[in-house]
C-alpha positions as a LaTeX table, in Angstrom:
\begin{tabular}{lrrr}
\hline
Residue & $x$ (\AA) & $y$ (\AA) & $z$ (\AA) \\
\hline
Met1 & 95.64 & 107.68 & 57.45 \\
Glu2 & 98.60 & 108.88 & 59.46 \\
Phe3 & 96.46 & 111.76 & 61.02 \\
Lys4 & 93.94 & 108.96 & 62.08 \\
Leu5 & 96.34 & 106.90 & 63.74 \\
Ser6 & 98.22 & 109.86 & 65.36 \\
Phe7 & 94.80 & 111.38 & 66.74 \\
Ser8 & 93.64 & 107.73 & 67.72 \\
Val9 & 96.90 & 107.33 & 69.70 \\
Leu10 & 96.50 & 110.51 & 71.74 \\
Val11 & 92.63 & 109.67 & 72.56 \\
Phe12 & 93.93 & 106.50 & 73.86 \\
Met13 & 96.68 & 107.99 & 75.90 \\
Val14 & 94.30 & 110.44 & 77.30 \\
Phe15 & 91.78 & 108.00 & 78.36 \\
Ile16 & 94.37 & 105.75 & 79.69 \\
Ser17 & 96.41 & 108.37 & 81.87 \\
Ser18 & 92.68 & 110.02 & 83.12 \\
Ser19 & 91.53 & 106.26 & 84.46 \\
Ser20 & 94.27 & 106.68 & 86.99 \\
His21 & 93.59 & 109.91 & 88.32 \\
Ala22 & 92.07 & 110.45 & 91.89 \\
Tyr23 & 89.01 & 112.37 & 92.49 \\
Lys24 & 88.03 & 115.49 & 94.40 \\
Phe25 & 84.50 & 115.23 & 95.99 \\
Asn26 & 82.60 & 118.23 & 97.67 \\
Val27 & 81.31 & 117.20 & 100.89 \\
Gly28 & 77.64 & 118.49 & 100.98 \\
Gly29 & 77.59 & 119.59 & 97.48 \\
Lys30 & 77.04 & 123.47 & 97.11 \\
Asp31 & 75.89 & 123.74 & 100.61 \\
Gly32 & 79.28 & 122.66 & 102.28 \\
Trp33 & 80.03 & 121.31 & 105.58 \\
Val34 & 76.70 & 122.42 & 107.30 \\
Met35 & 74.77 & 121.74 & 110.32 \\
Asn36 & 71.33 & 119.69 & 109.21 \\
Pro37 & 72.39 & 119.33 & 105.47 \\
Tyr38 & 69.85 & 118.67 & 102.66 \\
Glu39 & 71.31 & 114.88 & 102.62 \\
Ser40 & 73.15 & 113.20 & 105.35 \\
Tyr41 & 76.56 & 113.10 & 105.00 \\
Asn42 & 76.53 & 109.48 & 105.75 \\
His43 & 73.86 & 108.57 & 103.01 \\
Trp44 & 76.19 & 110.34 & 100.55 \\
Ala45 & 79.11 & 108.73 & 101.61 \\
Glu46 & 77.24 & 105.35 & 101.44 \\
Arg47 & 76.49 & 105.96 & 97.81 \\
Thr48 & 79.79 & 107.13 & 96.92 \\
Arg49 & 82.70 & 105.03 & 96.33 \\
Phe50 & 86.19 & 106.27 & 97.35 \\
Gln51 & 89.47 & 105.31 & 96.71 \\
Val52 & 93.05 & 105.86 & 97.97 \\
Asn53 & 94.25 & 109.29 & 96.73 \\
Asp54 & 90.86 & 110.73 & 96.40 \\
Thr55 & 90.07 & 113.94 & 98.32 \\
Leu56 & 87.47 & 115.27 & 100.19 \\
Val57 & 86.73 & 119.14 & 99.89 \\
Phe58 & 85.20 & 120.72 & 103.11 \\
Lys59 & 83.88 & 124.32 & 102.44 \\
Tyr60 & 82.73 & 125.96 & 105.76 \\
Lys61 & 82.78 & 129.07 & 107.41 \\
Lys62 & 86.55 & 130.06 & 108.93 \\
Gly63 & 86.41 & 130.94 & 112.64 \\
Asn64 & 82.63 & 129.27 & 113.06 \\
Asp65 & 83.34 & 125.63 & 111.99 \\
Ser66 & 86.14 & 123.12 & 111.72 \\
Val67 & 86.51 & 119.48 & 110.61 \\
Leu68 & 88.01 & 116.76 & 112.84 \\
Val69 & 89.40 & 113.42 & 111.76 \\
Val70 & 88.72 & 111.12 & 115.21 \\
Arg71 & 88.50 & 107.92 & 116.15 \\
Lys72 & 85.52 & 105.43 & 116.17 \\
Glu73 & 84.84 & 105.86 & 119.73 \\
Asp74 & 84.80 & 109.78 & 119.56 \\
Tyr75 & 82.79 & 109.80 & 116.59 \\
Phe76 & 80.02 & 108.09 & 118.12 \\
Thr77 & 80.00 & 110.30 & 121.26 \\
Cys78 & 81.01 & 113.63 & 119.24 \\
Asn79 & 84.01 & 113.78 & 121.39 \\
Thr80 & 85.95 & 116.82 & 120.03 \\
Ser81 & 88.95 & 116.66 & 122.78 \\
Lys82 & 91.36 & 114.48 & 121.31 \\
Pro83 & 91.40 & 114.63 & 117.19 \\
Ile84 & 93.73 & 112.69 & 115.04 \\
Lys85 & 93.39 & 115.77 & 112.76 \\
Lys86 & 92.03 & 119.33 & 113.02 \\
Phe87 & 91.41 & 121.50 & 110.27 \\
Ser88 & 89.98 & 125.03 & 110.86 \\
Asp89 & 90.77 & 127.19 & 107.52 \\
Gly90 & 87.32 & 127.25 & 105.84 \\
Asn91 & 88.43 & 125.20 & 102.72 \\
Thr92 & 89.79 & 122.04 & 103.80 \\
Glu93 & 91.05 & 118.96 & 101.89 \\
Phe94 & 91.88 & 115.67 & 103.02 \\
Lys95 & 93.42 & 113.08 & 100.94 \\
Phe96 & 92.77 & 109.68 & 101.53 \\
Asp97 & 96.19 & 107.83 & 102.07 \\
Arg98 & 95.17 & 104.19 & 102.89 \\
Ser99 & 91.84 & 102.06 & 102.82 \\
Gly100 & 89.12 & 101.51 & 105.43 \\
Pro101 & 87.24 & 103.75 & 107.50 \\
Phe102 & 87.66 & 107.49 & 108.20 \\
Phe103 & 85.45 & 109.45 & 111.00 \\
Phe104 & 84.74 & 113.35 & 110.17 \\
Val105 & 83.04 & 115.52 & 112.72 \\
Ser106 & 82.48 & 118.95 & 113.42 \\
Gly107 & 84.84 & 120.45 & 115.82 \\
Thr108 & 81.88 & 122.19 & 117.66 \\
Pro109 & 80.31 & 119.33 & 119.90 \\
Arg110 & 76.61 & 120.84 & 119.15 \\
Arg111 & 76.95 & 120.80 & 115.29 \\
Cys112 & 78.31 & 117.06 & 115.44 \\
Glu113 & 75.37 & 115.99 & 117.42 \\
Asn114 & 73.06 & 117.73 & 115.30 \\
Gly115 & 74.52 & 115.68 & 112.00 \\
Glu116 & 77.36 & 117.19 & 111.13 \\
Lys117 & 79.83 & 114.18 & 110.98 \\
Met118 & 80.47 & 111.81 & 108.47 \\
Ile119 & 81.80 & 108.04 & 108.16 \\
Val120 & 83.71 & 107.48 & 104.92 \\
Val121 & 84.87 & 104.18 & 103.89 \\
Val122 & 87.75 & 103.86 & 101.23 \\
Leu123 & 87.88 & 100.83 & 99.17 \\
Ala124 & 90.66 & 98.57 & 99.15 \\
Glu125 & 93.37 & 98.79 & 96.24 \\
Arg126 & 92.82 & 96.09 & 94.10 \\
Lys127 & 96.12 & 94.41 & 92.85 \\
Lys128 & 96.12 & 92.50 & 89.54 \\
Lys129 & 96.61 & 88.74 & 90.00 \\
Thr130 & 99.11 & 87.04 & 88.30 \\
Ala131 & 98.40 & 83.38 & 86.50 \\
Met132 & 98.24 & 80.78 & 88.97 \\
Pro133 & 98.54 & 77.02 & 88.11 \\
Pro134 & 94.76 & 75.68 & 88.40 \\
Glu135 & 94.16 & 73.64 & 91.46 \\
Glu136 & 93.72 & 69.88 & 91.88 \\
Ser137 & 90.08 & 69.53 & 92.60 \\
Ser138 & 87.52 & 66.32 & 92.43 \\
Pro139 & 86.67 & 64.93 & 89.10 \\
Gly140 & 84.05 & 66.53 & 87.31 \\
Tyr141 & 83.95 & 69.96 & 89.28 \\
Arg142 & 84.99 & 73.02 & 88.14 \\
Ser143 & 85.19 & 76.18 & 89.67 \\
Pro144 & 83.25 & 78.97 & 88.60 \\
Pro145 & 84.86 & 81.95 & 86.59 \\
Pro146 & 86.05 & 84.98 & 88.78 \\
Ala147 & 83.23 & 87.77 & 88.87 \\
Ala148 & 83.40 & 90.77 & 86.75 \\
Ser149 & 84.37 & 94.11 & 88.11 \\
Pro150 & 81.50 & 95.72 & 90.04 \\
Ser151 & 82.19 & 98.75 & 88.00 \\
Ala152 & 83.67 & 99.67 & 84.74 \\
Leu153 & 83.20 & 103.23 & 85.46 \\
Lys154 & 84.08 & 105.26 & 88.22 \\
Thr155 & 81.78 & 108.62 & 88.69 \\
Ser156 & 82.49 & 111.51 & 90.84 \\
Ser157 & 79.13 & 112.32 & 92.36 \\
Ser158 & 80.18 & 115.93 & 92.69 \\
Ser159 & 80.87 & 116.60 & 89.12 \\
Gly160 & 79.01 & 114.14 & 87.27 \\
Leu161 & 82.04 & 113.06 & 85.27 \\
Ser162 & 82.92 & 109.60 & 84.47 \\
Val163 & 86.23 & 107.95 & 83.25 \\
Cys164 & 85.97 & 105.23 & 80.60 \\
Ser165 & 87.00 & 101.72 & 80.92 \\
Cys166 & 89.92 & 100.60 & 78.64 \\
Ser167 & 87.52 & 98.36 & 76.53 \\
Val168 & 85.63 & 101.59 & 75.88 \\
Cys169 & 88.94 & 103.35 & 75.01 \\
Ile170 & 89.94 & 100.40 & 72.66 \\
Ala171 & 86.79 & 100.62 & 71.06 \\
Leu172 & 87.25 & 104.40 & 70.11 \\
Met173 & 90.73 & 103.91 & 68.99 \\
Ile174 & 89.28 & 101.27 & 66.48 \\
Val175 & 86.69 & 103.56 & 65.36 \\
Ala176 & 89.07 & 106.61 & 64.92 \\
Ile177 & 91.54 & 104.04 & 63.06 \\
Phe178 & 89.21 & 102.31 & 60.52 \\
Gly179 & 86.64 & 104.97 & 60.48 \\
Phe180 & 83.57 & 102.46 & 61.27 \\
\hline
\end{tabular}
């Protein structure tokens, strides 16, 4: 019984610690940061959930291309003259330090104009709500319960791995302890 308890505590700790990690996403998959990608970068970014501390990995031919972080106006005009940040090492990692939109373009205007650009929206960090006293409302009216979280699993589209939610971790711990 002692072994089962130790094992279950270890499993629980691994799941809890992994649920707070950020993810790395390979932009463009195996093709990398290229002109005319198989799937448009914006389509990929729209179907992926990015959070603060996640990292984008841009792989491209050093000396032939670059990645610029630009302002919204410069994104739409492919203006590469005033970037916020410029990367040209061929293997760029960009870590999100805040929520909100980020605008990426190729440092070569022709490549940007041919689709080598992307908008990423990073989700706002959710703070745990503290218990609030119920609001006074008219008699006979009850406010609806809060909505459930939109996703119990966070999936990295670059690797296909998912992180279990706490309820799944607890269920695994119970199974390990009691042997159900």
